[in-house]
mmCIF file of C-alpha atoms in Angstrom:
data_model
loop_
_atom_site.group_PDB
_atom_site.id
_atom_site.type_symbol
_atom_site.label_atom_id
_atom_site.label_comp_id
_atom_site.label_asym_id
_atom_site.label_seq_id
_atom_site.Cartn_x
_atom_site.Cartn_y
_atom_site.Cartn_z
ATOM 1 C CA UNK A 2 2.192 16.317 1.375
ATOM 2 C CA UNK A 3 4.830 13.708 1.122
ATOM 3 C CA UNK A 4 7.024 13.954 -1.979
ATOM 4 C CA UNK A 5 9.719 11.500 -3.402
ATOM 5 C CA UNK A 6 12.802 13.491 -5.194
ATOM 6 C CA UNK A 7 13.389 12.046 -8.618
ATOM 7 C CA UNK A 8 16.709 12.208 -10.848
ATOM 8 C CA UNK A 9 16.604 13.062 -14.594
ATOM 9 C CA UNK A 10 17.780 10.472 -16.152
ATOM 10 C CA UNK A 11 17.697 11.260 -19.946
ATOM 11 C CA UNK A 12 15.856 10.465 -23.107
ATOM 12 C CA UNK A 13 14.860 7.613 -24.980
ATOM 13 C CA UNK A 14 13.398 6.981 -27.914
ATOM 14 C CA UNK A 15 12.077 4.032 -29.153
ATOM 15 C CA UNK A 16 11.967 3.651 -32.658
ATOM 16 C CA UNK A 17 9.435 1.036 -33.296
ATOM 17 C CA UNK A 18 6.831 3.134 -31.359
ATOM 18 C CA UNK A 19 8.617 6.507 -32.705
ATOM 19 C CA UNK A 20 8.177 7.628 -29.309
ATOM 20 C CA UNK A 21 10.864 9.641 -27.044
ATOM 21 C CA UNK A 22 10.100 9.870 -23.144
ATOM 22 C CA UNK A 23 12.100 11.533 -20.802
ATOM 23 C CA UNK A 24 13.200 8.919 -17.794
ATOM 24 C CA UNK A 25 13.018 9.998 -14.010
ATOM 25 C CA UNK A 26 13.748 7.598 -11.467
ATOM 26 C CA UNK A 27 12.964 7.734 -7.890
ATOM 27 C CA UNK A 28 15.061 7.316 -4.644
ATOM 28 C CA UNK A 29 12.221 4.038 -4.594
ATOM 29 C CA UNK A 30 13.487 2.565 -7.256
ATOM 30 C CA UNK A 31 10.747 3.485 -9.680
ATOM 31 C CA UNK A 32 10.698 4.898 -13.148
ATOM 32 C CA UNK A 33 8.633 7.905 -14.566
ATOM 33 C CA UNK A 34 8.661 8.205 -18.353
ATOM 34 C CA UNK A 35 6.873 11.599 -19.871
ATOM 35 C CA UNK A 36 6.333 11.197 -23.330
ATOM 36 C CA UNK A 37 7.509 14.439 -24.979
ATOM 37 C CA UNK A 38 6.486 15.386 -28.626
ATOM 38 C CA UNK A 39 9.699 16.017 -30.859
ATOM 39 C CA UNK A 40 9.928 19.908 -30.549
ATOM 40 C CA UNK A 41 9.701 19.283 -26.201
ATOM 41 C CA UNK A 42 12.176 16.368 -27.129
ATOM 42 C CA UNK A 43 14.800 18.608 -29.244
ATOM 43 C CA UNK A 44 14.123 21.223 -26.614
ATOM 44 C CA UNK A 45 14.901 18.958 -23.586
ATOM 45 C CA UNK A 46 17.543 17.360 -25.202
ATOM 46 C CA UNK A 47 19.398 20.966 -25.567
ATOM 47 C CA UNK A 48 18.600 21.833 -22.208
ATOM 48 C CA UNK A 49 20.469 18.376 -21.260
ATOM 49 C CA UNK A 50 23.703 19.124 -23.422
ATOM 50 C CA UNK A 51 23.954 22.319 -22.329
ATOM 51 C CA UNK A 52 23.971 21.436 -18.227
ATOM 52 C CA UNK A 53 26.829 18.967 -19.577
ATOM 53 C CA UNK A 54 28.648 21.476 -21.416
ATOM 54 C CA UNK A 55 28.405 20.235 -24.607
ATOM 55 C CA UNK A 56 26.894 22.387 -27.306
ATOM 56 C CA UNK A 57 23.712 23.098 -27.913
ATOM 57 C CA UNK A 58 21.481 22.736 -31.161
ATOM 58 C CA UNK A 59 21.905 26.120 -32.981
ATOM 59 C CA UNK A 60 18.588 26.453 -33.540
ATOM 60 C CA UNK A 61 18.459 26.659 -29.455
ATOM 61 C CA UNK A 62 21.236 28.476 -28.844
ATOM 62 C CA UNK A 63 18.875 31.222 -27.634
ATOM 63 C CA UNK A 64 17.016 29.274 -25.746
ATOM 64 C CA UNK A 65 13.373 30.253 -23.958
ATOM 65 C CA UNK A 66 14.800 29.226 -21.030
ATOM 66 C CA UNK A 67 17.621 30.951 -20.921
ATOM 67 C CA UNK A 68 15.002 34.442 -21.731
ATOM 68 C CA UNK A 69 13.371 32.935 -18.954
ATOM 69 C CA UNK A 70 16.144 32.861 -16.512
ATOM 70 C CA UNK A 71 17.574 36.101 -17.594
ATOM 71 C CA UNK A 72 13.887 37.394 -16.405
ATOM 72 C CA UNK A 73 14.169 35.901 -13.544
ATOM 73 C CA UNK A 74 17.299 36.525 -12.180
ATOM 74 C CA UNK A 75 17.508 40.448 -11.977
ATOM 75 C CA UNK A 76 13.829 40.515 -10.464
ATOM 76 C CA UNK A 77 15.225 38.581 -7.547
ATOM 77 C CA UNK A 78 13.054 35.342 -7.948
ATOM 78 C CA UNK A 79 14.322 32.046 -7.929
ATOM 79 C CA UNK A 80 12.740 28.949 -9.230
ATOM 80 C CA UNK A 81 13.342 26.583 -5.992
ATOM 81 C CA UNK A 82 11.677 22.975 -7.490
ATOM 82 C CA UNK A 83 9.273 21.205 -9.958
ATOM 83 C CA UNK A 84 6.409 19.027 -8.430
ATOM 84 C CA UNK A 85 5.075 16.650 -10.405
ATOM 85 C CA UNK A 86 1.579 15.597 -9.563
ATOM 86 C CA UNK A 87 -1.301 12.446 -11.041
ATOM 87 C CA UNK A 88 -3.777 14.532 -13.330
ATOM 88 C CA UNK A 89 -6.115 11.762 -14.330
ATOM 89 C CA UNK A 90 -5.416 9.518 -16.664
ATOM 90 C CA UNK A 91 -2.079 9.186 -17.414
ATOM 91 C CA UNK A 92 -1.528 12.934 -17.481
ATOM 92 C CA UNK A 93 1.266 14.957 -14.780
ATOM 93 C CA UNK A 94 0.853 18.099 -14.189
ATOM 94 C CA UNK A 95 4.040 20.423 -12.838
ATOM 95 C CA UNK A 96 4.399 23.476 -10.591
ATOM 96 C CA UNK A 97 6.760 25.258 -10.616
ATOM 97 C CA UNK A 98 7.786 26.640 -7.189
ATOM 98 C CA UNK A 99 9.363 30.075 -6.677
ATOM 99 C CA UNK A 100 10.661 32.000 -4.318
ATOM 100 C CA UNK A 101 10.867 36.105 -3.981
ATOM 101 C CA UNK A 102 12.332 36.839 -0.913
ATOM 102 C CA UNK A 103 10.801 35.573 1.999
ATOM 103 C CA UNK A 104 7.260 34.785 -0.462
ATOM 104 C CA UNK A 105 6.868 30.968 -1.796
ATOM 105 C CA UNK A 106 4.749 31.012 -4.726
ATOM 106 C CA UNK A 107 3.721 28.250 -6.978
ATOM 107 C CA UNK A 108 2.621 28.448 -11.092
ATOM 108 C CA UNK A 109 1.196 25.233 -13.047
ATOM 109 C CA UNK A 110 3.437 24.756 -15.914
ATOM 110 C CA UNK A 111 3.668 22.928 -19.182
ATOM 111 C CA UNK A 112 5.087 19.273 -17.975
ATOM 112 C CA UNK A 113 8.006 19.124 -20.401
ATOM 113 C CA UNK A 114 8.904 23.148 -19.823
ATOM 114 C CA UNK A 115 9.276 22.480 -16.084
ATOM 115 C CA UNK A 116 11.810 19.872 -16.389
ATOM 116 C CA UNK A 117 13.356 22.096 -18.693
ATOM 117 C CA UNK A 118 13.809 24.332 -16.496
ATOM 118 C CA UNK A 119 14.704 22.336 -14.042
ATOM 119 C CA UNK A 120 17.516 20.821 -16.177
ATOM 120 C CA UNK A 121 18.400 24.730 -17.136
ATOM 121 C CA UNK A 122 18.688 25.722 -13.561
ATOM 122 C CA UNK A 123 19.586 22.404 -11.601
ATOM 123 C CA UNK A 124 16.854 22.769 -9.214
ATOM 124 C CA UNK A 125 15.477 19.500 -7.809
ATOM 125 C CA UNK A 126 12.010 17.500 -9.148
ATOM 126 C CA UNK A 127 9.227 15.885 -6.808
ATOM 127 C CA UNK A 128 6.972 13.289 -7.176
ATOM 128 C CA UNK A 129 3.614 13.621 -5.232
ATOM 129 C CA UNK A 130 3.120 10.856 -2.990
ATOM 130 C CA UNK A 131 -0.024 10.897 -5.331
ATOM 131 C CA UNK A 132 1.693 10.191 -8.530
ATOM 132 C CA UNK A 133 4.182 7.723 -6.982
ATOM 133 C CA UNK A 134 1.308 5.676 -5.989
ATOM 134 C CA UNK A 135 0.048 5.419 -9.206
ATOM 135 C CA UNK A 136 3.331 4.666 -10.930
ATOM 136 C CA UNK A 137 4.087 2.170 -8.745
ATOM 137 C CA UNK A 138 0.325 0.511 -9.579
ATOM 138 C CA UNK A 139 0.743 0.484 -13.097
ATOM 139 C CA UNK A 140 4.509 -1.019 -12.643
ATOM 140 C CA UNK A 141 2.106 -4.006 -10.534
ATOM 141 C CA UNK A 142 -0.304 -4.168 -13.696
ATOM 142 C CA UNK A 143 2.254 -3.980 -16.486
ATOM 143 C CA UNK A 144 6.339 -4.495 -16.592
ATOM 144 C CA UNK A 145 7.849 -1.815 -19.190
ATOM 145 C CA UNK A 146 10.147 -4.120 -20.287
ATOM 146 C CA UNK A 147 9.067 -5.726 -23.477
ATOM 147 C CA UNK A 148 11.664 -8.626 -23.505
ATOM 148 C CA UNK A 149 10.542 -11.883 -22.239
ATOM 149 C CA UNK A 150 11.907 -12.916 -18.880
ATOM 150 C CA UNK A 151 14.253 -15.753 -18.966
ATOM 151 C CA UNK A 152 11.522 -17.999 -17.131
ATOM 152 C CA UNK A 153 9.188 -17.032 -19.928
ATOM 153 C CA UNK A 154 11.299 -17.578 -22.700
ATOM 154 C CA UNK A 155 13.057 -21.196 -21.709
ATOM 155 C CA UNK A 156 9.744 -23.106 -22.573
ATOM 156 C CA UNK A 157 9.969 -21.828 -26.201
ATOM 157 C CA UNK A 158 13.739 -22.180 -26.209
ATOM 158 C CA UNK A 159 13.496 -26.042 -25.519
ATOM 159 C CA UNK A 160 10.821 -26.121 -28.467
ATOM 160 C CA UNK A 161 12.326 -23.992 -31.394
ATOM 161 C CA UNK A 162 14.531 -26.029 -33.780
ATOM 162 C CA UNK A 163 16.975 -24.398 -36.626
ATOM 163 C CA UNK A 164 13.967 -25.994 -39.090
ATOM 164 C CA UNK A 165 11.890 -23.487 -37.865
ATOM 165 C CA UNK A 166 13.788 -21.165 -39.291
ATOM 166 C CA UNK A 167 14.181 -22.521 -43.158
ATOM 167 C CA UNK A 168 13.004 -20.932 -45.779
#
């Protein structure tokens, strides 16, 4: 199965749809936004001040995926990547691949707690060829960017008047 590594590129909210996604990109070029609920979001968030040494939230400072990795560690397995597959819809699904010794194993996993713990451990994140596909259909269908392009905007430029703007 072909898989395209994606970068963590941090979270944004947008406050008019009082949203917050996380933002991967691809080596491609493309974007992958998972929408994250505010606890995943404060969670996340932690996870990403942490890896860059700043503090975390205190109410994090114990973090489940730091219990997680202190599981881990002494029991010899490692947590070697996150793939993140299409599940219908709009939905991704993640495994989580580990390793114990020479055995590869593989665990579905809560979307936003896999990049967690990819963030926690700095283990890399892949993008089914699957789930690339389909990003790169709906970037076809629909541009995320809400703002106008210039093209689009320069007929109603050459129209508007400072009139139009009176009270």
């Amino acid at each position: 199965m072909a898989m395209k590594e994606m970068s963590i590129k941090g979270i944004h909210r947008c406050g008019k749809a009082r949203r917050t996604a996380l933002i991967l990109d691809s080596s491609a070029g493309w974007k992958l936004w998972i929408a994250l609920t505010r606890e995943e979001a404060h969670r996340i968030a932690s996870e990403l001040k942490t890896e860059g040494n700043h503090p975390a939230c205190r109410c994090y400072t114990n973090s489940l995926y730091a219990l997680i990795e202190g599981l881990l560690s002494p029991s010899g397995i490692g947590i070697t990547s996150v793939i993140l597959d299409a599940s219908g819809g709009d939905m991704v699904v993640a495994t989580v691949k580990m390793r114990v010794g020479a055995l590869d194993t593989a665990e579905t996993c809560h979307t936003a707690d896999a990049l967690a713990l990819a963030i926690r451990l700095r283990v890399p994140v892949f993008a089914t060829e699957t789930l690339a596909r389909l990003v790169e259909a709906k970037g076809a269908r629909s541009r995320q960017d809400p703002l106008p392009t210039d093209a689009e905007a320069a007929p109603w430029l050459d129209r508007i008047k400072p009139t139009d703007f009176a009270q």
